[in-house]
Short mmCIF file of C-alpha atoms in Angstrom, two decimals:
data_model
loop_
_atom_site.label_atom_id
_atom_site.label_comp_id
_atom_site.label_asym_id
_atom_site.label_seq_id
_atom_site.Cartn_x
_atom_site.Cartn_y
_atom_site.Cartn_z
CA MET A 1 106.86 93.71 65.53
CA SER A 2 107.85 91.34 68.34
CA MET A 3 105.79 88.74 70.13
CA ARG A 4 108.16 88.68 73.11
CA ILE A 5 105.54 90.29 75.35
CA PHE A 6 103.68 86.94 75.35
CA ASP A 7 106.69 85.03 76.68
CA GLY A 8 105.69 86.10 80.16
CA PHE A 9 102.27 84.45 79.78
CA LYS A 10 103.47 80.91 79.00
CA PHE A 11 103.12 78.40 81.80
CA THR A 12 106.17 76.33 82.66
CA LYS A 13 105.95 73.77 85.44
CA LEU A 14 108.63 74.34 88.08
CA PRO A 15 109.00 73.09 91.69
CA THR A 16 108.67 76.52 93.32
CA PRO A 17 106.36 77.73 96.11
CA VAL A 18 104.65 80.15 93.73
CA HIS A 19 103.91 77.42 91.18
CA GLN A 20 102.55 75.14 93.90
CA MET A 21 100.28 77.84 95.32
CA ASP A 22 96.54 77.37 94.89
CA PRO A 23 95.31 79.32 91.83
CA ARG A 24 92.50 80.88 93.90
CA ALA A 25 95.02 82.40 96.32
CA LYS A 26 97.14 83.67 93.42
CA PHE A 27 94.05 85.11 91.77
CA ILE A 28 93.19 87.07 94.93
CA LEU A 29 96.78 88.34 95.06
CA VAL A 30 96.77 89.39 91.41
CA MET A 31 93.36 91.07 91.63
CA SER A 32 94.50 92.98 94.73
CA ILE A 33 97.51 94.29 92.81
CA PHE A 34 95.24 95.06 89.84
CA ALA A 35 92.83 97.06 92.04
CA ILE A 36 95.67 99.02 93.68
CA CYS A 37 97.10 99.90 90.26
CA LEU A 38 93.70 101.12 89.07
CA MET A 39 93.09 103.20 92.20
CA PHE A 40 96.37 105.09 92.35
CA SER A 41 98.05 107.40 89.88
CA ASN A 42 100.81 108.36 92.30
CA LEU A 43 104.18 107.47 90.77
CA LEU A 44 105.70 106.56 94.14
CA VAL A 45 102.92 104.06 94.95
CA LEU A 46 103.04 102.51 91.49
CA LEU A 47 106.82 102.09 91.67
CA ILE A 48 106.43 100.33 95.02
CA VAL A 49 103.76 98.02 93.56
CA PHE A 50 105.91 97.27 90.52
CA PHE A 51 109.12 96.49 92.39
CA ALA A 52 107.28 94.55 95.13
CA GLN A 53 106.45 91.92 92.50
CA ILE A 54 110.11 91.20 91.70
CA PRO A 55 110.76 89.01 94.81
CA ILE A 56 107.68 86.95 93.92
CA ILE A 57 108.93 86.51 90.36
CA ALA A 58 112.42 85.64 91.61
CA SER A 59 111.01 82.99 93.96
CA ALA A 60 109.17 81.53 90.95
CA LYS A 61 112.50 81.35 89.04
CA SER A 62 110.93 83.31 86.17
CA LEU A 63 112.94 86.54 86.16
CA ARG A 64 114.40 85.96 82.70
CA ARG A 65 111.05 85.35 81.00
CA TRP A 66 109.51 88.21 82.96
CA SER A 67 112.24 90.59 81.79
CA VAL A 68 111.72 89.48 78.19
CA SER A 69 108.01 90.19 78.58
CA MET A 70 108.76 93.66 79.97
CA LYS A 71 111.02 94.37 77.01
CA GLY A 72 108.25 93.22 74.69
CA GLY A 73 105.85 95.70 76.32
CA ALA A 74 108.35 98.56 76.11
CA LEU A 75 106.88 99.82 72.81
CA LEU A 76 103.35 100.07 74.20
CA ALA A 77 104.72 101.63 77.40
CA THR A 78 106.57 104.25 75.37
CA LEU A 79 103.42 104.97 73.37
CA ILE A 80 101.43 105.46 76.59
CA PHE A 81 104.06 107.87 77.91
CA VAL A 82 104.19 109.91 74.69
CA MET A 83 100.38 110.13 74.31
CA ASN A 84 99.93 111.26 77.92
CA PHE A 85 102.76 113.79 77.69
CA LEU A 86 101.53 115.26 74.40
CA THR A 87 98.01 115.76 75.78
CA GLY A 88 99.31 118.32 78.26
CA THR A 89 99.88 116.26 81.40
CA THR A 90 103.00 116.56 83.51
CA LEU A 91 106.12 114.46 83.18
CA MET A 92 105.45 112.68 86.47
CA TYR A 93 101.86 111.82 85.54
CA SER A 94 103.01 110.44 82.17
CA LEU A 95 105.61 108.33 83.95
CA ALA A 96 102.97 107.15 86.42
CA MET A 97 100.70 105.94 83.62
CA THR A 98 103.63 104.11 82.04
CA VAL A 99 104.60 102.40 85.31
CA LYS A 100 100.93 101.51 85.91
CA PHE A 101 100.80 99.73 82.55
CA LEU A 102 104.01 97.80 83.29
CA ALA A 103 102.79 96.86 86.77
CA LEU A 104 99.55 95.49 85.32
CA ILE A 105 101.41 93.45 82.71
CA SER A 106 103.75 92.19 85.42
CA CYS A 107 101.04 90.98 87.82
CA PHE A 108 99.12 89.06 85.14
CA SER A 109 102.40 87.71 83.77
CA VAL A 110 103.22 86.27 87.20
CA PHE A 111 99.81 84.62 87.38
CA PHE A 112 99.87 82.96 83.97
CA MET A 113 103.57 81.98 84.16
CA THR A 114 102.99 80.07 87.39
CA THR A 115 99.42 78.76 86.99
CA SER A 116 98.58 75.67 84.98
CA PRO A 117 95.54 76.10 82.69
CA ASP A 118 94.22 72.83 84.13
CA ASP A 119 94.42 74.14 87.70
CA LEU A 120 92.89 77.43 86.58
CA GLY A 121 90.00 75.53 85.01
CA LEU A 122 89.44 73.52 88.21
CA ALA A 123 89.40 76.73 90.25
CA LEU A 124 86.81 78.28 87.96
CA GLU A 125 84.66 75.16 88.14
CA ASN A 126 84.86 75.23 91.94
CA VAL A 127 83.37 78.74 91.99
CA GLY A 128 80.39 77.56 89.94
CA MET A 129 81.26 78.47 86.35
CA PRO A 130 79.81 76.12 83.67
CA PHE A 131 82.35 73.71 82.26
CA THR A 132 81.79 74.86 78.67
CA LEU A 133 82.75 78.43 79.60
CA VAL A 134 85.70 77.19 81.63
CA PHE A 135 86.92 75.06 78.75
CA THR A 136 86.58 77.98 76.32
CA PHE A 137 88.56 80.28 78.62
CA THR A 138 91.36 77.81 79.36
CA THR A 139 91.63 76.92 75.67
CA ALA A 140 92.03 80.60 74.84
CA VAL A 141 94.73 80.88 77.50
CA ARG A 142 96.58 77.97 75.91
CA LEU A 143 96.19 79.30 72.36
CA VAL A 144 97.42 82.87 72.96
CA PRO A 145 101.10 81.88 73.35
CA THR A 146 100.73 79.44 70.45
CA MET A 147 99.31 82.17 68.23
CA ALA A 148 102.15 84.46 69.29
CA VAL A 149 104.67 81.84 68.15
CA ASP A 150 102.79 81.46 64.84
CA ALA A 151 102.78 85.24 64.38
CA GLN A 152 106.53 85.48 64.98
CA THR A 153 107.09 82.63 62.51
CA VAL A 154 105.05 84.42 59.84
CA ILE A 155 106.90 87.70 60.50
CA ASP A 156 110.29 86.01 60.13
CA ALA A 157 109.15 84.25 56.95
CA GLN A 158 107.88 87.48 55.38
CA ARG A 159 111.01 89.37 56.34
CA SER A 160 113.12 86.67 54.68
CA ARG A 161 111.10 87.41 51.52
CA GLY A 162 112.00 91.11 51.67
CA LEU A 163 109.01 92.55 53.57
CA GLU A 164 110.08 95.71 55.43
CA LEU A 165 107.80 96.40 58.37
CA GLU A 166 109.56 99.42 59.84
CA LYS A 167 109.74 101.68 56.76
CA GLY A 168 107.25 104.24 55.51
CA ASN A 169 104.68 106.46 57.21
CA PHE A 170 102.09 105.29 59.72
CA LEU A 171 99.55 104.13 57.12
CA LYS A 172 102.28 102.40 55.11
CA ARG A 173 103.38 100.45 58.18
CA ILE A 174 99.81 99.33 58.82
CA ARG A 175 99.53 98.07 55.23
CA ASN A 176 102.83 96.23 55.67
CA TYR A 177 101.20 94.01 58.27
CA ILE A 178 98.47 92.75 55.91
CA PRO A 179 100.72 89.93 54.55
CA ILE A 180 101.17 88.87 58.19
CA LEU A 181 97.54 89.04 59.29
CA ILE A 182 96.12 86.99 56.40
CA PRO A 183 98.18 83.79 56.96
CA LEU A 184 97.76 84.23 60.72
CA ILE A 185 93.96 84.38 60.40
CA VAL A 186 93.97 81.35 58.07
CA SER A 187 96.10 79.44 60.56
CA ALA A 188 93.76 80.37 63.44
CA ILE A 189 90.68 79.22 61.47
CA ARG A 190 92.36 75.94 60.53
CA ARG A 191 93.38 75.35 64.14
CA SER A 192 89.85 76.07 65.41
CA ILE A 193 88.34 73.62 62.88
CA GLU A 194 90.75 70.89 63.99
CA LEU A 195 89.89 71.58 67.63
CA ALA A 196 86.16 71.45 66.93
CA GLU A 197 86.51 68.12 65.10
CA ALA A 198 88.59 66.69 67.95
CA LEU A 199 85.98 67.74 70.52
CA GLU A 200 83.15 66.31 68.45
CA SER A 201 84.95 62.99 68.01
CA ARG A 202 85.30 62.77 71.81
CA ALA A 203 81.61 63.53 72.44
CA PHE A 204 82.30 66.82 74.19
CA GLY A 205 79.28 67.93 76.23
CA ALA A 206 77.51 64.56 76.09
CA SER A 207 77.54 64.29 79.88
CA GLU A 208 76.43 67.24 81.99
CA LYS A 209 77.74 65.82 85.27
CA ARG A 210 81.51 65.63 85.40
CA GLU A 211 83.92 64.59 88.11
CA SER A 212 87.48 65.81 88.12
CA LEU A 213 90.40 63.50 88.73
CA VAL A 214 92.17 66.20 90.77
CA THR A 215 90.64 68.18 93.63
CA LEU A 216 92.09 71.54 94.63
CA ARG A 217 92.68 72.11 98.31
CA MET A 218 94.01 75.35 99.76
CA LYS A 219 96.90 75.00 102.22
CA LEU A 220 97.66 77.22 105.20
CA SER A 221 100.14 79.21 103.09
CA ASP A 222 97.43 79.82 100.50
CA TYR A 223 95.05 81.17 103.12
CA LEU A 224 97.79 83.40 104.53
CA THR A 225 98.60 84.74 101.06
CA ALA A 226 94.94 85.56 100.41
CA ILE A 227 94.57 87.24 103.83
CA VAL A 228 97.71 89.34 103.39
CA ALA A 229 96.66 90.39 99.87
CA LEU A 230 93.19 91.44 101.06
CA ALA A 231 94.72 93.26 104.05
CA PHE A 232 96.98 95.30 101.76
CA LEU A 233 94.04 96.04 99.49
CA THR A 234 91.98 97.25 102.46
CA LEU A 235 94.89 99.41 103.64
CA SER A 236 95.28 100.84 100.14
CA ILE A 237 91.59 101.76 100.00
CA TYR A 238 91.92 103.54 103.36
CA VAL A 239 95.04 105.41 102.18
CA TYR A 240 93.35 106.37 98.92
CA PHE A 241 90.39 108.03 100.64
CA TYR A 242 91.88 109.40 103.86
CA ILE A 243 95.64 110.01 103.47
CA ARG A 244 97.30 112.59 101.23
CA LEU A 245 100.35 110.95 99.72
CA PRO A 246 103.58 112.78 98.87
CA SER A 247 104.25 113.27 95.19
CA LEU A 248 107.61 112.82 93.52
CA GLU A 249 106.73 115.90 91.53
CA PHE A 250 107.24 118.09 94.58
CA ALA A 251 110.40 116.24 95.55
CA PHE A 252 111.99 117.15 92.21
CA LYS A 253 110.34 120.62 92.23
CA LEU A 254 108.75 120.15 88.84
CA PRO A 255 105.87 122.40 87.74
CA SER A 256 102.43 120.84 87.72
CA ILE A 257 99.24 121.78 85.91
CA TRP A 258 97.23 119.88 88.50
CA PRO A 259 96.23 121.53 91.81
CA TRP A 260 96.24 118.18 93.62
CA SER A 261 98.69 115.33 94.06
CA TYR A 262 98.07 112.12 92.17
CA ALA A 263 96.62 109.81 94.77
#
């Protein structure tokens, strides 16, 4: 078991245009990509969506961490492909579902790699979310990579003690992870108690009216990014309902059990 998939969700502050973009504009961009991925099951469209994200990741100087995250998700992607293929779907449809999963991981990875939890919390407050909910969400965002590091530490420690995770049948492998889950749960409970005590000692929630030290302001580039993202989403909706897209299945002359193309 590897926690590398979470490497693409750790924020690192860098002086790049993507990092300096307003989180609200990035959120609109990510949700547009998310909606397009959910709408289409055409392999050609999903490949375009997946590879279109690479220039954005390159401009954020995060290609290495993104590639590590993609490698970490390879096991789940392979499982998705096998399960779809074994249920009687075509090869192209199984590949499309796999690429859809990777594209979804990629778009959220870009967002969390380049967005500070503090800026994300300010953006959520600006749209009217209660501060307690915002704090809970941003704390969870911060703790997920930390828990992934703890999990990898426990795995390495147990392997050094002779625990073999990859041997045995399916049920045996599940039981092998029990010595990992127990210390991980204990660590999570201990960390949550320490956090609760720290919040209580600082009188968290004593004042309902809060003022932030930093105020988010969208720049012209942020507005342009949001407009372009919404324009592509609108175009995708039009294509989905009114245009019949070519399928790679017919290009490779593969047999299909479906009487329609995957649009």
